[in-house]
């Protein structure tokens, strides 16, 4: 009977396939998990919605002051990346996946940030870092300087009026501690936005400055700035990759990689000396077990450089030597939490971007899931009452989540459909990148037939051939939890982000949420005065 009905429905569908915009689905792929039976009922969706209303009603009003702020960045974490990553997360747990949720997707406030830079429609990680960390939009490829400085122009960057301060500096000036965590080189554009002023993001070590015929004493490299300049020299926690930028090219590091500095300086040693001159305790870490040990009793200052360049993708990392982003986040929070004035911490999952540039879908999604894990750690360690957590991305990518794949279809698999050419296509593909394939005899290649199809380093297909897939110009999401989370709703300039965070934390150059306090304080003062006057009057009358 049921079979008959299904057959009739299918037949009707076939006849009614008159909508030329929306194809009728083919038969379900047998391998995909079916939706839960409960989803076939009205009650399921009503209950789901009612539970959501209840949760919204119960959520924190988000008042008070953000004593602690943790700012998470998914580099290149576009909105389609979020949708696809949550689906992969659910599918890894044996479910259909689409209904799943990344940790920060349950945060009470969500907004959209506009990521263009002063001279570019589509941002790079340097101009966007300047926007979301220093609160000012500037030029593509430049860090911590206004748009009055063109890329490569060291001379122009010597004018102090072009210099910007990051929210980390604002926090330090307020007596808080600051730290930085990334899985890229610590001198890479996003983390460098927190501490460097550079007319070129590529000036990570001395040799890159001198090779550009730039005077290194005028424009020191980014690694040098981290160790010796304010505010980098004040950071209590520095965790990431990129050891090679700190060691001379005559020294092999703990993992036997050669340094790359040509000025014969050992910046790790210089960091030790600087901390000794403060009579502070300090520790240098280069592997995971050292990081785990440091959790027990963190010193005053920690410098962890876990790889000579970027830390490997989580899915490919040696788990004996490489800590996870979540573990680095835990150490950073536990170290910074000791300051009773609070702290500002920046955490970047920087390799979502790299995987997208290579059209490696599964690695990009896995790195997004690792960011979600790191956010979970922060939510567990910090109270919603006094700690603001903000999660966003610097810019989008040109990954498309496309093609009417049916529920539960593998997010890293092919669409249920084929193109008009009879050749399959992927549910996730790219507008451009190294995954572009030449056609054979005018026909697209069937990428699903490739030998390494499904490997982590299999590239999804792309339209325009480019050696590196490009960023996208779409808005990115902003997720917030904690004091004044509702500030982060709406659609706004990316450069507002540090101002909003500082407002919630009551520090930094602009308005502060706590300025509401003087009104209250005046009321209290007036009331006290009245009580005293009444008491005096009563005394005199006696
Ligand atoms: C480099 O700049 C410093 C000061 O910024 C200056 O003293 C020095 O003469 C400059 N060197 C060259 C080769 O121009
Ligand atoms: C460090 O300790 C030494 C010896 O106790 C003392 O003379 C010096 O002033 C201290 N320096 C700082 C920066 O506190
Ligand atoms: C490390 O990786 C190995 C090999 O993938 C795995 O067997 C082991 O359980 C992992 N250990 C930890 C602590 O994650
Ligand atoms: C981590 O570093 C410590 C200190 O250098 C060393 O003793 C230990 O063997 C290292 N662990 C690994 C897995 O390499
Ligand atoms: Zn990028």
XYZ file of C-alpha atoms and ligand atoms in Angstrom:
599
model
C 0.000 0.000 0.000
C 2.727 2.439 1.108
C 4.852 1.400 -1.816
C 1.940 2.142 -4.125
C 1.458 5.595 -2.602
C 5.136 6.427 -2.895
C 5.053 5.313 -6.513
C 2.039 7.514 -7.207
C 3.679 10.509 -5.521
C 6.855 9.961 -7.518
C 4.873 9.717 -10.727
C 3.024 12.942 -9.887
C 6.299 14.644 -9.152
C 7.711 13.547 -12.456
C 4.674 14.903 -14.308
C 4.643 18.085 -12.293
C 8.308 18.833 -12.910
C 7.306 22.079 -14.518
C 9.378 24.389 -12.301
C 12.419 25.104 -14.423
C 14.183 26.759 -11.493
C 14.069 23.906 -8.990
C 14.918 20.390 -10.032
C 12.969 17.442 -8.595
C 15.113 15.259 -6.361
C 16.394 11.939 -7.634
C 16.178 8.799 -5.466
C 17.787 9.092 -2.007
C 21.366 7.981 -1.769
C 21.151 4.751 0.237
C 24.210 5.585 2.352
C 22.853 8.788 3.873
C 21.296 8.582 7.356
C 17.558 9.264 7.190
C 15.986 12.089 9.180
C 14.605 11.110 12.583
C 11.035 9.854 12.577
C 10.065 12.576 15.051
C 10.840 15.197 12.438
C 7.841 13.975 10.461
C 5.497 15.327 13.135
C 4.236 18.815 13.788
C 4.906 18.416 17.507
C 8.630 18.014 16.986
C 9.020 21.430 15.361
C 6.589 23.110 17.754
C 8.521 21.721 20.731
C 11.803 22.745 19.194
C 10.556 26.307 18.796
C 9.048 26.475 22.297
C 12.292 25.262 23.841
C 14.104 27.997 21.936
C 11.689 30.642 23.248
C 12.199 29.411 26.778
C 15.952 29.512 26.314
C 15.785 33.077 25.006
C 13.612 34.109 27.942
C 16.105 32.624 30.381
C 19.204 34.071 28.790
C 21.387 36.507 30.661
C 20.315 40.122 30.366
C 23.943 40.835 29.634
C 24.308 43.754 32.009
C 27.276 44.589 34.220
C 30.863 44.958 33.153
C 32.987 42.647 31.042
C 35.947 42.108 33.335
C 37.374 39.482 31.004
C 37.136 39.424 27.225
C 38.035 36.514 24.975
C 37.898 37.367 21.299
C 37.923 34.369 18.954
C 38.656 34.664 15.265
C 38.060 32.013 12.622
C 40.291 33.206 9.799
C 38.221 33.008 6.625
C 35.275 31.475 8.475
C 32.496 32.498 6.100
C 28.847 31.811 6.847
C 28.664 28.843 4.431
C 31.728 27.494 6.266
C 29.738 27.544 9.512
C 26.764 25.757 7.963
C 29.004 23.102 6.430
C 31.163 22.654 9.557
C 28.176 22.108 11.823
C 26.895 19.536 9.333
C 30.223 17.715 9.359
C 30.229 17.800 13.163
C 26.787 16.140 13.278
C 27.672 13.612 10.588
C 30.767 12.558 12.502
C 28.400 11.751 15.363
C 26.396 9.487 13.048
C 23.527 11.909 12.493
C 22.168 13.647 9.423
C 24.199 16.656 10.572
C 22.357 19.766 9.370
C 20.545 20.115 12.736
C 23.837 20.173 14.636
C 25.291 23.279 16.302
C 28.779 24.698 16.758
C 29.401 25.794 20.358
C 29.118 29.508 19.690
C 25.987 29.187 17.562
C 24.006 29.049 20.810
C 25.304 32.453 21.938
C 22.449 34.883 22.626
C 23.480 37.648 20.199
C 24.481 37.417 16.559
C 25.326 40.191 14.107
C 27.027 40.701 10.772
C 30.206 42.639 10.157
C 31.194 44.345 6.906
C 34.765 43.436 6.089
C 35.915 45.695 3.233
C 39.082 47.748 3.803
C 39.785 51.383 2.898
C 41.340 50.580 -0.477
C 39.999 47.056 -1.096
C 36.516 45.698 -1.639
C 37.698 42.315 -0.378
C 39.912 42.246 2.696
C 43.111 40.456 3.549
C 43.861 39.371 7.103
C 46.068 42.406 7.802
C 43.642 45.222 7.057
C 40.830 43.255 8.670
C 42.965 42.584 11.798
C 43.625 46.314 12.059
C 39.865 46.892 11.876
C 38.754 44.306 14.440
C 41.704 44.827 16.843
C 42.599 48.528 16.488
C 39.149 49.835 15.544
C 40.199 51.623 12.345
C 39.935 50.486 8.710
C 43.131 50.825 6.699
C 44.888 49.558 3.567
C 45.188 45.994 2.320
C 48.350 44.287 3.605
C 49.110 46.859 6.328
C 48.989 46.450 10.104
C 48.360 48.841 12.987
C 48.621 51.959 10.801
C 45.944 54.228 9.356
C 45.108 54.272 5.654
C 47.406 57.296 5.314
C 50.160 54.671 4.955
C 50.308 52.809 1.646
C 51.527 49.237 1.630
C 55.360 48.960 1.640
C 55.774 52.634 2.642
C 58.031 52.446 5.700
C 58.750 56.171 5.493
C 55.077 57.146 5.789
C 54.655 54.817 8.766
C 57.213 56.813 10.784
C 54.637 59.581 11.241
C 53.237 58.947 14.710
C 49.804 60.221 13.700
C 49.386 57.056 11.601
C 50.035 54.743 14.563
C 47.159 52.774 16.030
C 46.766 51.061 19.382
C 45.043 47.709 19.702
C 42.443 46.709 22.245
C 45.209 44.685 23.956
C 47.044 47.955 24.689
C 43.823 49.564 25.938
C 43.316 46.619 28.302
C 46.906 46.778 29.598
C 46.579 50.517 30.230
C 43.533 49.681 32.332
C 45.575 47.325 34.524
C 44.391 44.132 32.850
C 46.545 41.401 31.380
C 46.638 40.519 27.700
C 47.531 37.451 25.675
C 47.473 35.971 22.194
C 46.904 32.436 20.895
C 47.019 31.254 17.293
C 47.822 28.151 15.287
C 49.530 30.188 12.573
C 52.941 31.794 12.911
C 52.585 34.230 15.789
C 53.950 36.897 13.420
C 51.225 36.228 10.833
C 48.771 38.995 9.954
C 45.895 38.257 12.348
C 47.878 37.950 15.600
C 50.266 40.729 14.476
C 47.280 43.100 14.376
C 47.355 42.957 18.164
C 50.919 44.254 18.596
C 52.615 45.346 15.349
C 52.786 48.451 13.204
C 53.956 47.444 9.751
C 53.486 48.880 6.290
C 53.752 45.309 5.011
C 52.367 42.204 6.711
C 55.164 40.149 5.135
C 57.871 41.816 7.220
C 57.720 38.957 9.720
C 61.526 38.694 10.196
C 64.485 40.985 9.546
C 65.480 39.480 6.216
C 62.084 40.280 4.667
C 62.485 43.940 5.639
C 66.041 44.324 4.385
C 65.282 42.417 1.163
C 62.689 45.115 0.436
C 65.437 47.749 0.811
C 63.748 49.100 3.890
C 65.742 50.551 6.791
C 65.295 47.966 9.533
C 66.027 50.383 12.360
C 63.184 52.572 11.138
C 60.822 49.688 10.425
C 61.757 46.685 12.571
C 60.341 43.298 11.679
C 57.182 41.960 13.290
C 58.927 39.289 15.421
C 61.206 41.965 16.857
C 58.187 44.128 17.650
C 56.479 41.292 19.516
C 59.462 40.790 21.824
C 60.650 44.373 22.288
C 57.830 46.805 21.563
C 54.759 47.762 23.524
C 52.283 46.099 23.882
C 53.816 42.755 22.781
C 56.499 42.999 25.480
C 53.720 43.171 28.081
C 51.795 40.090 26.899
C 51.548 37.482 29.629
C 50.825 34.657 27.200
C 52.051 34.217 23.643
C 51.189 30.850 22.079
C 51.445 29.888 18.419
C 53.802 28.788 15.674
C 56.580 30.516 13.758
C 59.801 29.803 15.705
C 61.890 30.375 12.584
C 61.189 34.124 12.719
C 62.813 34.305 16.180
C 66.011 32.273 15.720
C 69.124 33.114 13.684
C 69.759 31.018 10.580
C 72.721 29.428 12.323
C 70.653 27.833 15.088
C 68.565 24.672 14.940
C 65.515 24.759 17.192
C 64.222 21.967 19.459
C 62.608 20.227 16.480
C 65.763 20.536 14.394
C 64.517 23.279 12.088
C 66.822 26.129 11.166
C 66.025 29.660 12.190
C 65.656 32.218 9.416
C 66.908 35.468 10.889
C 69.920 36.975 9.174
C 70.750 39.492 11.937
C 72.227 36.842 14.234
C 69.714 37.684 16.931
C 68.027 35.077 19.086
C 64.742 36.713 20.033
C 63.735 33.856 22.328
C 66.863 34.536 24.409
C 66.141 38.251 24.265
C 62.617 37.572 25.559
C 64.174 35.631 28.496
C 66.454 38.562 29.283
C 63.596 41.030 29.135
C 61.553 38.944 31.609
C 64.569 38.489 33.868
C 65.020 42.251 33.943
C 61.494 42.427 35.382
C 62.367 39.800 38.012
C 59.441 37.844 36.620
C 59.035 34.095 36.303
C 58.790 32.904 32.706
C 58.752 29.770 30.622
C 59.361 28.899 26.991
C 57.392 25.945 25.558
C 57.802 24.099 22.302
C 55.731 20.924 22.790
C 52.406 19.676 24.027
C 53.545 17.959 27.219
C 55.314 21.119 28.357
C 52.072 22.999 27.785
C 50.166 20.449 29.857
C 52.724 20.744 32.674
C 52.516 24.534 32.608
C 48.783 24.290 33.354
C 49.517 23.231 36.929
C 51.388 26.334 37.933
C 51.806 28.871 35.139
C 54.722 31.323 35.471
C 54.195 35.098 35.111
C 55.025 35.031 31.395
C 54.697 32.235 28.836
C 56.094 32.074 25.311
C 55.068 28.933 23.423
C 56.251 28.405 19.852
C 55.174 24.920 18.818
C 56.326 24.762 15.199
C 58.898 26.460 13.005
C 56.097 27.767 10.773
C 52.296 27.335 11.120
C 51.100 24.620 13.496
C 49.923 21.692 11.304
C 46.234 21.150 10.630
C 44.704 19.416 13.619
C 43.772 16.387 11.491
C 47.411 15.980 10.442
C 49.245 17.054 13.593
C 51.589 14.963 15.697
C 49.657 14.861 18.952
C 52.829 14.336 21.005
C 54.262 17.687 20.080
C 51.360 19.875 18.899
C 48.816 21.187 21.390
C 45.256 21.777 20.226
C 43.755 25.225 19.965
C 41.497 24.300 22.894
C 44.497 23.369 25.066
C 46.312 26.582 24.232
C 43.134 28.517 25.048
C 42.879 26.761 28.408
C 46.456 27.613 29.368
C 46.007 31.217 28.261
C 42.814 31.723 30.248
C 44.209 30.059 33.374
C 47.289 32.264 33.187
C 45.452 35.513 32.537
C 42.670 34.823 35.034
C 45.054 35.555 37.890
C 44.769 39.289 37.318
C 41.854 40.470 39.418
C 41.327 43.451 37.113
C 40.581 41.012 34.308
C 42.137 40.355 30.915
C 41.859 40.525 27.144
C 42.710 37.395 25.145
C 42.754 36.999 21.362
C 42.488 33.436 20.000
C 42.774 32.685 16.306
C 41.935 29.502 14.426
C 44.021 30.622 11.512
C 44.161 27.622 9.280
C 40.538 27.519 8.165
C 41.778 30.166 5.745
C 44.751 28.135 4.515
C 42.656 25.052 3.839
C 40.135 27.114 1.855
C 42.953 28.700 -0.163
C 43.917 25.160 -1.175
C 40.291 24.086 -1.788
C 40.718 21.468 0.979
C 37.125 21.438 2.178
C 37.326 18.846 4.916
C 40.397 20.437 6.520
C 38.713 23.861 6.501
C 35.632 22.423 8.174
C 37.675 20.427 10.690
C 39.635 23.536 11.688
C 36.294 25.301 12.202
C 35.206 22.493 14.536
C 38.488 22.955 16.483
C 37.624 26.613 16.953
C 34.247 25.513 18.284
C 36.085 23.241 20.771
C 38.280 26.125 21.927
C 35.217 28.311 22.461
C 33.692 25.527 24.564
C 36.731 25.641 26.861
C 36.295 29.382 27.321
C 32.585 29.032 28.100
C 33.424 26.399 30.712
C 36.137 28.440 32.407
C 34.446 31.835 32.358
C 31.166 33.054 33.799
C 28.571 34.708 31.634
C 28.195 37.301 34.389
C 31.632 38.885 34.091
C 33.197 37.571 30.890
C 32.411 38.601 27.341
C 33.137 36.070 24.604
C 32.976 37.231 20.993
C 33.484 34.938 18.000
C 33.839 36.205 14.451
C 35.787 35.925 11.185
C 37.996 38.410 9.398
C 36.622 37.844 5.906
C 34.742 35.258 3.875
C 35.908 32.791 1.218
C 34.410 31.749 -2.108
C 33.256 28.318 -0.974
C 29.738 27.498 -2.145
C 27.382 25.055 -0.381
C 25.203 24.135 -3.308
C 22.961 21.867 -5.298
C 19.864 20.373 -3.535
C 21.689 17.512 -1.893
C 19.183 15.593 0.225
C 19.110 15.566 3.992
C 22.045 13.729 5.550
C 24.023 13.657 2.319
C 27.747 13.665 3.067
C 28.774 17.301 3.390
C 32.135 16.488 1.860
C 30.554 14.287 -0.799
C 28.952 14.793 -4.178
C 25.601 16.354 -4.894
C 22.781 13.920 -5.571
C 22.618 15.476 -8.999
C 24.795 15.596 -12.028
C 25.358 18.612 -14.232
C 23.639 18.966 -17.596
C 26.771 17.396 -18.965
C 25.975 14.207 -17.032
C 29.025 14.694 -14.798
C 28.735 14.754 -10.970
C 29.527 17.841 -8.925
C 30.296 18.391 -5.247
C 27.928 19.742 -2.586
C 30.824 22.039 -1.696
C 32.807 23.641 -4.465
C 34.670 26.883 -5.025
C 34.357 29.830 -7.372
C 38.131 29.760 -7.875
C 41.373 28.126 -6.744
C 43.869 25.363 -7.468
C 41.028 22.816 -7.638
C 40.080 24.018 -11.135
C 40.462 21.094 -13.574
C 41.014 21.391 -17.296
C 38.203 19.814 -19.291
C 38.888 16.758 -21.372
C 37.424 16.989 -24.881
C 35.187 19.809 -23.741
C 33.743 17.768 -20.867
C 34.250 18.388 -17.145
C 36.161 15.687 -15.349
C 34.340 13.412 -12.939
C 36.224 14.418 -9.804
C 34.570 11.633 -7.811
C 36.491 9.118 -9.905
C 39.864 10.545 -8.936
C 42.236 8.262 -7.115
C 42.581 10.462 -4.019
C 38.913 11.466 -3.944
C 37.869 11.825 -0.304
C 41.399 12.289 1.065
C 41.981 15.240 3.370
C 44.174 16.775 0.698
C 41.827 16.128 -2.183
C 40.806 19.481 -3.657
C 37.203 20.186 -4.430
C 36.552 21.592 -7.871
C 36.732 25.277 -8.716
C 35.645 27.391 -11.638
C 38.512 29.835 -12.211
C 42.031 28.398 -12.030
C 44.153 30.235 -9.451
C 47.157 28.980 -7.498
C 45.367 30.081 -4.316
C 41.618 30.398 -3.864
C 40.579 33.939 -2.937
C 38.822 35.550 -0.018
C 35.183 36.563 -0.389
C 33.625 39.965 0.129
C 30.505 38.820 1.982
C 29.714 39.847 5.533
C 30.794 37.542 8.337
C 28.933 36.532 11.504
C 29.626 37.897 14.989
C 28.514 35.784 17.974
C 28.516 37.187 21.515
C 27.896 35.938 25.050
C 28.289 37.783 28.358
C 27.997 41.405 29.487
C 26.459 43.626 26.786
C 26.242 40.790 24.275
C 23.352 42.633 22.629
C 25.746 45.350 21.412
C 26.889 42.915 18.769
C 23.575 42.576 16.920
C 22.882 44.351 13.635
C 24.961 44.899 10.521
C 27.980 47.120 11.073
C 31.547 48.022 10.168
C 34.107 45.460 11.309
C 36.132 48.287 12.852
C 33.414 48.777 15.474
C 34.270 45.478 17.157
C 37.065 46.597 19.522
C 35.070 49.715 20.424
C 32.077 47.550 21.327
C 34.218 45.188 23.393
C 35.954 48.060 25.203
C 32.581 49.713 25.849
C 31.338 46.497 27.447
C 34.570 46.184 29.429
C 34.630 49.849 30.487
C 38.133 50.583 29.239
C 39.739 52.134 26.194
C 39.334 55.498 24.494
C 35.573 55.798 23.888
C 32.339 55.616 25.846
C 32.012 53.004 28.595
C 28.995 50.981 29.645
C 29.946 51.704 33.275
C 29.459 55.439 32.741
C 25.877 54.703 33.654
C 27.318 54.244 37.169
C 27.935 57.965 38.026
C 24.179 58.616 37.791
C 23.650 55.937 40.379
C 26.609 57.175 42.413
C 25.167 60.709 42.437
C 21.854 59.370 43.647
C 23.604 57.484 46.424
C 25.676 60.579 47.379
C 22.562 62.756 47.440
C 20.631 60.240 49.523
C 23.538 59.951 51.970
C 23.719 63.721 52.272
C 20.000 63.867 52.951
C 20.286 61.201 55.657
C 23.136 63.130 57.311
C 21.205 66.422 57.147
C 18.125 64.796 58.609
C 20.254 63.294 61.392
C 21.826 66.684 62.156
C 18.411 68.321 62.138
C 17.109 65.676 64.500
C 20.157 66.133 66.749
C 19.714 69.901 66.827
C 16.017 69.561 67.612
C 16.629 67.277 70.531
C 68.092 54.028 9.294
O 67.279 54.738 10.194
C 67.975 55.189 11.341
C 66.991 55.844 12.289
O 65.681 55.545 12.001
C 69.076 56.132 10.937
O 69.802 56.520 12.100
C 70.001 55.453 9.943
O 70.941 56.380 9.464
C 69.222 54.878 8.781
N 70.114 54.098 7.942
C 70.211 54.253 6.641
C 71.181 53.357 5.928
O 69.563 55.079 6.030
C 64.958 42.808 40.718
O 65.516 42.275 41.888
C 66.770 42.880 42.231
C 67.378 42.120 43.402
O 66.378 41.715 44.304
C 66.538 44.361 42.524
O 67.758 44.974 42.833
C 65.921 45.019 41.296
O 65.597 46.359 41.577
C 64.656 44.288 40.850
N 64.228 44.822 39.595
C 62.936 45.069 39.316
C 62.643 45.595 37.959
O 62.035 44.878 40.133
C 47.558 10.434 19.338
O 47.428 9.940 18.039
C 47.475 8.538 17.967
C 47.535 8.118 16.522
O 46.550 8.791 15.776
C 46.265 7.963 18.723
O 46.293 6.572 18.696
C 46.327 8.461 20.169
O 45.167 8.044 20.848
C 46.423 9.970 20.223
N 46.675 10.374 21.604
C 46.072 11.408 22.183
C 46.462 11.698 23.584
O 45.244 12.098 21.620
C 58.937 18.183 25.277
O 59.977 19.039 25.727
C 60.641 18.564 26.871
C 61.639 19.661 27.263
O 62.474 19.996 26.202
C 61.318 17.250 26.549
O 61.947 16.765 27.718
C 60.288 16.248 26.061
O 60.905 15.067 25.668
C 59.519 16.837 24.896
N 58.452 15.945 24.510
C 58.350 15.440 23.291
C 57.189 14.531 23.052
O 59.138 15.677 22.413
Zn 43.643 34.119 3.417
